PDB file of C-alpha atoms in Angstrom:
ATOM      1  CA  GLY A   1      12.133  -1.219   8.892  1.00 83.00           C
ATOM      2  CA  ASP A   2       8.993  -0.364   6.945  1.00 88.00           C
ATOM      3  CA  SER A   3       7.222  -3.384   5.389  1.00 93.00           C
ATOM      4  CA  VAL A   4       3.796  -4.077   3.410  1.00 96.00           C
ATOM      5  CA  THR A   5       2.051  -7.218   4.567  1.00 96.00           C
ATOM      6  CA  GLN A   6      -0.588  -8.853   1.904  1.00 95.00           C
ATOM      7  CA  MET A   7      -2.839 -11.379   2.240  1.00 88.00           C
ATOM      8  CA  GLU A   8      -1.952 -14.689   0.349  1.00 86.00           C
ATOM      9  CA  GLY A   9      -3.212 -15.561  -3.133  1.00 85.00           C
ATOM     10  CA  PRO A  10      -4.812 -16.905  -5.262  1.00 94.00           C
ATOM     11  CA  VAL A  11      -7.977 -15.258  -4.275  1.00 96.00           C
ATOM     12  CA  THR A  12     -10.483 -17.056  -6.719  1.00 97.00           C
ATOM     13  CA  LEU A  13     -14.072 -15.342  -7.191  1.00 97.00           C
ATOM     14  CA  SER A  14     -16.788 -15.787  -9.353  1.00 97.00           C
ATOM     15  CA  GLU A  15     -17.877 -12.718 -11.548  1.00 97.00           C
ATOM     16  CA  GLU A  16     -20.000 -10.215  -9.617  1.00 96.00           C
ATOM     17  CA  ALA A  17     -18.687 -11.494  -5.935  1.00 97.00           C
ATOM     18  CA  PHE A  18     -17.321  -8.976  -3.689  1.00 97.00           C
ATOM     19  CA  LEU A  19     -13.609  -8.655  -3.399  1.00 97.00           C
ATOM     20  CA  THR A  20     -11.451  -7.981  -0.316  1.00 97.00           C
ATOM     21  CA  ILE A  21      -7.719  -7.953  -0.458  1.00 97.00           C
ATOM     22  CA  ASN A  22      -6.051  -7.408   3.072  1.00 97.00           C
ATOM     23  CA  CYS A  23      -2.879  -5.088   3.145  1.00 97.00           C
ATOM     24  CA  THR A  24      -1.472  -3.916   6.638  1.00 97.00           C
ATOM     25  CA  TYR A  25       2.031  -1.754   7.113  1.00 96.00           C
ATOM     26  CA  THR A  26       4.714  -0.959   9.411  1.00 94.00           C
ATOM     27  CA  ALA A  27       6.109   2.418   8.804  1.00 90.00           C
ATOM     28  CA  THR A  28       7.823   5.385  10.434  1.00 83.00           C
ATOM     29  CA  GLY A  29       5.608   8.777  10.162  1.00 82.00           C
ATOM     30  CA  TYR A  30       3.113   8.750   7.714  1.00 85.00           C
ATOM     31  CA  PRO A  31       3.505   7.241   4.632  1.00 91.00           C
ATOM     32  CA  SER A  32       1.200   7.798   1.370  1.00 92.00           C
ATOM     33  CA  LEU A  33      -0.312   4.357   0.501  1.00 95.00           C
ATOM     34  CA  PHE A  34      -0.911   3.041  -3.079  1.00 96.00           C
ATOM     35  CA  TRP A  35      -2.426  -0.182  -4.669  1.00 98.00           C
ATOM     36  CA  TYR A  36      -0.941  -1.009  -7.996  1.00 97.00           C
ATOM     37  CA  VAL A  37      -2.130  -3.529 -10.632  1.00 97.00           C
ATOM     38  CA  GLN A  38      -0.101  -5.760 -12.840  1.00 94.00           C
ATOM     39  CA  TYR A  39      -1.509  -7.717 -15.821  1.00 92.00           C
ATOM     40  CA  PRO A  40       0.139 -10.784 -17.266  1.00 86.00           C
ATOM     41  CA  GLY A  41       3.507  -9.600 -18.799  1.00 81.00           C
ATOM     42  CA  GLU A  42       3.112  -5.909 -18.192  1.00 84.00           C
ATOM     43  CA  GLY A  43       4.451  -3.371 -15.671  1.00 87.00           C
ATOM     44  CA  LEU A  44       2.635  -2.023 -12.842  1.00 92.00           C
ATOM     45  CA  GLN A  45      -0.508   0.132 -13.198  1.00 94.00           C
ATOM     46  CA  LEU A  46      -1.390   2.646 -10.536  1.00 95.00           C
ATOM     47  CA  LEU A  47      -4.945   1.814  -9.125  1.00 97.00           C
ATOM     48  CA  LEU A  48      -5.573   4.031  -6.359  1.00 97.00           C
ATOM     49  CA  LYS A  49      -3.791   5.927  -3.572  1.00 95.00           C
ATOM     50  CA  ALA A  50      -4.363   7.724  -0.460  1.00 95.00           C
ATOM     51  CA  THR A  51      -1.821  10.409   1.484  1.00 91.00           C
ATOM     52  CA  LYS A  52      -3.255  10.849   4.585  1.00 90.00           C
ATOM     53  CA  ALA A  53      -5.135   8.941   7.301  1.00 92.00           C
ATOM     54  CA  ASP A  54      -9.187   8.375   6.611  1.00 95.00           C
ATOM     55  CA  ASP A  55      -8.486   9.331   2.804  1.00 95.00           C
ATOM     56  CA  LYS A  56     -10.274   6.755   0.801  1.00 97.00           C
ATOM     57  CA  GLY A  57      -8.696   6.382  -2.765  1.00 96.00           C
ATOM     58  CA  SER A  58     -11.132   5.223  -5.600  1.00 97.00           C
ATOM     59  CA  ASN A  59     -10.799   4.116  -9.206  1.00 97.00           C
ATOM     60  CA  LYS A  60     -12.598   1.853 -11.549  1.00 95.00           C
ATOM     61  CA  GLY A  61     -14.927   0.487  -8.635  1.00 97.00           C
ATOM     62  CA  PHE A  62     -12.246  -0.466  -6.448  1.00 98.00           C
ATOM     63  CA  GLU A  63     -11.889   1.460  -3.064  1.00 98.00           C
ATOM     64  CA  ALA A  64      -9.368   1.426   0.034  1.00 98.00           C
ATOM     65  CA  THR A  65      -9.239   3.580   2.995  1.00 98.00           C
ATOM     66  CA  TYR A  66      -6.386   4.372   4.785  1.00 97.00           C
ATOM     67  CA  ARG A  67      -6.878   3.450   8.288  1.00 96.00           C
ATOM     68  CA  LYS A  68      -4.105   4.907  10.631  1.00 93.00           C
ATOM     69  CA  GLU A  69      -5.421   3.233  14.004  1.00 94.00           C
ATOM     70  CA  THR A  70      -5.200  -0.166  12.288  1.00 95.00           C
ATOM     71  CA  THR A  71      -2.358   0.687   9.654  1.00 95.00           C
ATOM     72  CA  SER A  72      -4.188  -1.023   7.375  1.00 97.00           C
ATOM     73  CA  PHE A  73      -5.074  -0.089   3.557  1.00 98.00           C
ATOM     74  CA  HIS A  74      -7.666  -3.047   2.410  1.00 98.00           C
ATOM     75  CA  LEU A  75      -8.758  -2.975  -1.207  1.00 98.00           C
ATOM     76  CA  GLU A  76     -12.445  -3.668  -2.007  1.00 98.00           C
ATOM     77  CA  LYS A  77     -14.477  -3.913  -4.809  1.00 98.00           C
ATOM     78  CA  GLY A  78     -18.273  -4.563  -4.687  1.00 96.00           C
ATOM     79  CA  SER A  79     -18.637  -6.782  -8.003  1.00 96.00           C
ATOM     80  CA  VAL A  80     -15.559  -8.320  -9.840  1.00 97.00           C
ATOM     81  CA  GLN A  81     -15.382  -8.834 -13.560  1.00 97.00           C
ATOM     82  CA  VAL A  82     -13.376 -11.422 -15.683  1.00 96.00           C
ATOM     83  CA  SER A  83     -11.079  -8.645 -16.646  1.00 95.00           C
ATOM     84  CA  ASP A  84     -10.218  -7.654 -12.838  1.00 97.00           C
ATOM     85  CA  SER A  85      -7.897 -10.786 -12.937  1.00 96.00           C
ATOM     86  CA  ALA A  86      -4.507  -9.410 -12.236  1.00 96.00           C
ATOM     87  CA  VAL A  87      -1.860  -9.279  -9.506  1.00 96.00           C
ATOM     88  CA  TYR A  88      -2.565  -6.746  -6.938  1.00 97.00           C
ATOM     89  CA  PHE A  89       0.215  -4.935  -4.820  1.00 97.00           C
ATOM     90  CA  CYS A  90       0.023  -2.768  -2.099  1.00 98.00           C
ATOM     91  CA  ALA A  91       2.531  -0.038  -1.631  1.00 96.00           C
ATOM     92  CA  LEU A  92       3.933   2.224   0.790  1.00 94.00           C
ATOM     93  CA  LEU A  93       6.281   5.645   0.097  1.00 91.00           C
ATOM     94  CA  ARG A  94       7.299   7.475   3.460  1.00 79.00           C
ATOM     95  CA  THR A  95       7.346  11.135   3.229  1.00 69.00           C
ATOM     96  CA  GLY A  96      10.212  13.457   4.101  1.00 65.00           C
ATOM     97  CA  GLY A  97      12.547  12.816   1.511  1.00 63.00           C
ATOM     98  CA  TYR A  98      12.444   9.116   1.487  1.00 64.00           C
ATOM     99  CA  ASN A  99      12.007   8.077  -2.455  1.00 77.00           C
ATOM    100  CA  LYS A 100      11.443   4.194  -2.569  1.00 87.00           C
ATOM    101  CA  LEU A 101       8.274   2.305  -2.713  1.00 93.00           C
ATOM    102  CA  ILE A 102       8.024  -0.438  -0.381  1.00 94.00           C
ATOM    103  CA  PHE A 103       5.684  -3.080  -1.956  1.00 96.00           C
ATOM    104  CA  GLY A 104       4.186  -6.038  -0.626  1.00 96.00           C
ATOM    105  CA  ALA A 105       4.267  -9.669  -2.320  1.00 95.00           C
ATOM    106  CA  GLY A 106       1.509  -9.104  -4.509  1.00 96.00           C
ATOM    107  CA  THR A 107      -2.050 -11.164  -4.133  1.00 97.00           C
ATOM    108  CA  ARG A 108      -3.245 -12.631  -7.322  1.00 96.00           C
ATOM    109  CA  LEU A 109      -6.932 -12.714  -8.381  1.00 97.00           C
ATOM    110  CA  ALA A 110      -8.638 -14.634 -10.872  1.00 96.00           C
ATOM    111  CA  VAL A 111     -12.228 -14.498 -11.501  1.00 97.00           C
ATOM    112  CA  HIS A 112     -14.177 -16.868 -13.324  1.00 96.00           C
ATOM    113  CA  PRO A 113     -17.398 -16.506 -15.449  1.00 94.00           C
TER     114      PRO A 113
ATOM    115  CA  ASP B   1       1.203   8.047 -25.495  1.00 54.00           C
ATOM    116  CA  THR B   2       3.708   9.851 -23.148  1.00 76.00           C
ATOM    117  CA  GLY B   3       4.011   7.152 -20.482  1.00 91.00           C
ATOM    118  CA  VAL B   4       7.052   5.445 -19.281  1.00 95.00           C
ATOM    119  CA  SER B   5       8.725   3.397 -22.031  1.00 96.00           C
ATOM    120  CA  GLN B   6      11.135   0.550 -21.914  1.00 97.00           C
ATOM    121  CA  ASN B   7      13.422  -1.025 -24.329  1.00 97.00           C
ATOM    122  CA  PRO B   8      14.047  -3.756 -24.975  1.00 97.00           C
ATOM    123  CA  ARG B   9      10.759  -5.537 -23.520  1.00 95.00           C
ATOM    124  CA  HIS B  10      12.737  -8.911 -23.541  1.00 96.00           C
ATOM    125  CA  LYS B  11      16.034  -9.948 -23.531  1.00 97.00           C
ATOM    126  CA  ILE B  12      17.528 -13.379 -23.393  1.00 98.00           C
ATOM    127  CA  THR B  13      21.566 -13.666 -22.955  1.00 98.00           C
ATOM    128  CA  LYS B  14      23.931 -16.160 -21.765  1.00 97.00           C
ATOM    129  CA  ARG B  15      25.497 -16.066 -18.382  1.00 97.00           C
ATOM    130  CA  GLY B  16      28.768 -13.787 -18.418  1.00 97.00           C
ATOM    131  CA  GLN B  17      27.185 -11.499 -20.976  1.00 98.00           C
ATOM    132  CA  ASN B  18      26.842  -7.955 -20.368  1.00 98.00           C
ATOM    133  CA  VAL B  19      23.136  -6.449 -20.973  1.00 98.00           C
ATOM    134  CA  THR B  20      21.767  -2.895 -21.066  1.00 98.00           C
ATOM    135  CA  PHE B  21      18.271  -1.734 -20.553  1.00 98.00           C
ATOM    136  CA  ARG B  22      16.940   1.857 -21.307  1.00 98.00           C
ATOM    137  CA  CYS B  23      13.934   3.832 -19.965  1.00 98.00           C
ATOM    138  CA  ASP B  24      12.309   6.903 -21.154  1.00 97.00           C
ATOM    139  CA  PRO B  25      10.182   8.502 -18.458  1.00 95.00           C
ATOM    140  CA  ILE B  26       7.417  10.838 -18.346  1.00 93.00           C
ATOM    141  CA  SER B  27       8.814  13.977 -20.202  1.00 90.00           C
ATOM    142  CA  GLU B  28       8.312  16.327 -17.655  1.00 85.00           C
ATOM    143  CA  HIS B  29       9.275  13.983 -14.746  1.00 90.00           C
ATOM    144  CA  ASN B  30      12.393  14.730 -13.226  1.00 90.00           C
ATOM    145  CA  ARG B  31      12.519  11.474 -10.838  1.00 92.00           C
ATOM    146  CA  LEU B  32      13.527   8.288 -12.308  1.00 95.00           C
ATOM    147  CA  TYR B  33      13.541   4.771 -10.436  1.00 95.00           C
ATOM    148  CA  TRP B  34      14.731   1.218 -11.313  1.00 96.00           C
ATOM    149  CA  TYR B  35      13.224  -1.652  -9.494  1.00 96.00           C
ATOM    150  CA  ARG B  36      13.697  -5.300 -10.064  1.00 96.00           C
ATOM    151  CA  GLN B  37      10.775  -8.036  -9.662  1.00 94.00           C
ATOM    152  CA  THR B  38      11.394 -11.405  -9.284  1.00 93.00           C
ATOM    153  CA  LEU B  39       8.749 -14.337  -9.869  1.00 89.00           C
ATOM    154  CA  GLY B  40       5.909 -14.329  -7.483  1.00 87.00           C
ATOM    155  CA  GLN B  41       7.398 -11.108  -5.704  1.00 91.00           C
ATOM    156  CA  GLY B  42       6.666  -7.570  -5.247  1.00 93.00           C
ATOM    157  CA  PRO B  43       9.188  -5.047  -7.318  1.00 94.00           C
ATOM    158  CA  GLU B  44      12.564  -4.445  -5.017  1.00 95.00           C
ATOM    159  CA  PHE B  45      13.847  -0.654  -5.451  1.00 93.00           C
ATOM    160  CA  LEU B  46      17.512  -0.842  -7.138  1.00 95.00           C
ATOM    161  CA  THR B  47      18.264   3.086  -7.481  1.00 94.00           C
ATOM    162  CA  TYR B  48      17.063   6.418  -8.453  1.00 91.00           C
ATOM    163  CA  PHE B  49      18.030   9.733  -9.882  1.00 93.00           C
ATOM    164  CA  GLN B  50      17.088  13.044  -9.545  1.00 91.00           C
ATOM    165  CA  ASN B  51      17.631  14.758 -12.905  1.00 91.00           C
ATOM    166  CA  GLU B  52      21.160  13.466 -13.620  1.00 91.00           C
ATOM    167  CA  ALA B  53      21.900  12.895 -10.264  1.00 91.00           C
ATOM    168  CA  GLN B  54      22.273   9.201  -8.839  1.00 90.00           C
ATOM    169  CA  LEU B  55      20.830  10.186  -5.287  1.00 89.00           C
ATOM    170  CA  GLU B  56      20.530   6.558  -3.690  1.00 86.00           C
ATOM    171  CA  LYS B  57      21.264   2.990  -4.574  1.00 88.00           C
ATOM    172  CA  SER B  58      20.236  -0.289  -3.012  1.00 89.00           C
ATOM    173  CA  ARG B  59      22.518  -2.888  -1.447  1.00 86.00           C
ATOM    174  CA  LEU B  60      20.766  -5.010  -3.792  1.00 82.00           C
ATOM    175  CA  LEU B  61      22.618  -3.233  -6.657  1.00 85.00           C
ATOM    176  CA  SER B  62      26.041  -5.120  -6.669  1.00 88.00           C
ATOM    177  CA  ASP B  63      29.226  -3.643  -8.266  1.00 92.00           C
ATOM    178  CA  ARG B  64      28.094  -5.347 -11.857  1.00 95.00           C
ATOM    179  CA  PHE B  65      25.300  -3.074 -12.051  1.00 96.00           C
ATOM    180  CA  SER B  66      25.509   0.270 -12.964  1.00 95.00           C
ATOM    181  CA  ALA B  67      23.012   2.864 -13.834  1.00 96.00           C
ATOM    182  CA  GLU B  68      23.160   6.626 -15.571  1.00 95.00           C
ATOM    183  CA  ARG B  69      21.073   9.215 -16.514  1.00 95.00           C
ATOM    184  CA  PRO B  70      23.420  11.263 -18.571  1.00 90.00           C
ATOM    185  CA  LYS B  71      21.333  14.384 -19.613  1.00 86.00           C
ATOM    186  CA  GLY B  72      18.352  13.829 -17.042  1.00 84.00           C
ATOM    187  CA  SER B  73      16.189  12.391 -19.390  1.00 90.00           C
ATOM    188  CA  PHE B  74      16.383   8.770 -20.427  1.00 96.00           C
ATOM    189  CA  SER B  75      18.328   6.218 -18.008  1.00 97.00           C
ATOM    190  CA  THR B  76      20.223   3.040 -18.973  1.00 97.00           C
ATOM    191  CA  LEU B  77      20.727  -0.021 -16.654  1.00 97.00           C
ATOM    192  CA  GLU B  78      23.676  -1.961 -17.175  1.00 97.00           C
ATOM    193  CA  ILE B  79      24.448  -5.440 -15.911  1.00 97.00           C
ATOM    194  CA  GLN B  80      28.007  -6.981 -16.703  1.00 97.00           C
ATOM    195  CA  ARG B  81      28.927 -10.535 -16.369  1.00 97.00           C
ATOM    196  CA  THR B  82      25.246 -11.483 -15.863  1.00 97.00           C
ATOM    197  CA  GLU B  83      24.499 -14.555 -14.081  1.00 96.00           C
ATOM    198  CA  GLN B  84      21.353 -16.980 -13.873  1.00 96.00           C
ATOM    199  CA  GLY B  85      20.007 -14.907 -10.461  1.00 95.00           C
ATOM    200  CA  ASP B  86      19.915 -11.704 -12.467  1.00 96.00           C
ATOM    201  CA  SER B  87      16.784 -13.368 -14.251  1.00 97.00           C
ATOM    202  CA  ALA B  88      14.004 -10.929 -13.412  1.00 96.00           C
ATOM    203  CA  MET B  89      11.688  -8.277 -14.634  1.00 95.00           C
ATOM    204  CA  TYR B  90      13.449  -4.885 -14.581  1.00 97.00           C
ATOM    205  CA  LEU B  91      10.846  -1.852 -13.940  1.00 96.00           C
ATOM    206  CA  CYS B  92      11.702   1.678 -14.470  1.00 97.00           C
ATOM    207  CA  ALA B  93       9.480   4.569 -12.971  1.00 96.00           C
ATOM    208  CA  SER B  94       9.216   8.308 -12.974  1.00 94.00           C
ATOM    209  CA  SER B  95       7.784  11.071 -10.823  1.00 91.00           C
ATOM    210  CA  PHE B  96       7.646  14.755 -10.336  1.00 86.00           C
ATOM    211  CA  THR B  97       8.814  16.268  -7.417  1.00 75.00           C
ATOM    212  CA  ARG B  98       6.209  18.710  -6.776  1.00 70.00           C
ATOM    213  CA  GLY B  99       2.818  17.575  -5.527  1.00 63.00           C
ATOM    214  CA  GLU B 100       1.915  13.988  -5.445  1.00 64.00           C
ATOM    215  CA  GLU B 101       5.179  12.071  -6.102  1.00 77.00           C
ATOM    216  CA  THR B 102       3.418   9.393  -7.690  1.00 87.00           C
ATOM    217  CA  GLN B 103       5.488   6.931  -9.356  1.00 92.00           C
ATOM    218  CA  TYR B 104       4.525   5.713 -12.905  1.00 93.00           C
ATOM    219  CA  PHE B 105       5.856   2.387 -14.148  1.00 95.00           C
ATOM    220  CA  GLY B 106       6.953   1.360 -17.711  1.00 95.00           C
ATOM    221  CA  PRO B 107       6.109  -2.052 -19.129  1.00 94.00           C
ATOM    222  CA  GLY B 108       9.315  -3.404 -18.220  1.00 95.00           C
ATOM    223  CA  THR B 109      12.177  -5.440 -19.591  1.00 96.00           C
ATOM    224  CA  ARG B 110      11.924  -9.477 -18.869  1.00 95.00           C
ATOM    225  CA  LEU B 111      15.330 -10.532 -18.468  1.00 97.00           C
ATOM    226  CA  LEU B 112      16.437 -14.268 -18.734  1.00 97.00           C
ATOM    227  CA  VAL B 113      20.121 -15.714 -18.206  1.00 97.00           C
ATOM    228  CA  LEU B 114      20.749 -19.129 -19.789  1.00 96.00           C
TER     229      LEU B 114
END
């Protein structure tokens, strides 16, 4: 079945460091891919998305490129801030009438001043 | 604010009691989803509606769980005879069938069963 695998956390970085959170997926066909972010005690916020191979999603300095050949959608940011501390979820949505998001387990990011 | 809203935000109940949660989707969205998230895990799909029709249910949704969306607008999720294993965050999301179908989430209802 479909699945998403994320690197385990927590990821601990100093402010202004470079961030990479790895995400790989297994799916039939050509899913859409998403990154959601969850701040403590809150629901999920859409961070970025990509709907086809080689698309790059970007938002708030975060980027991720849909790589079909490696079935990956790694999240990157050039310079993290303390306010980026949160849990990040990679997810896929199969096309063609399937409607449930499949999430990874999440990666906790802690950024220190 | 026209985002997804959920009520209550927190619920503490005793084992065996019934609880009901409400979700109000973004107004023009015709699809509504329920997910459950346990501590340290990603959300897991429970069920979804297109307008008032419940089109898919996960095997996670036992007979004690029921969801409704009577007029195709808000939805309720009821858990009967709660168990400690039901303790989780219950998330609602909505989307529109035309176009990108991105799901937008509400703040969630955190349930604790004592």
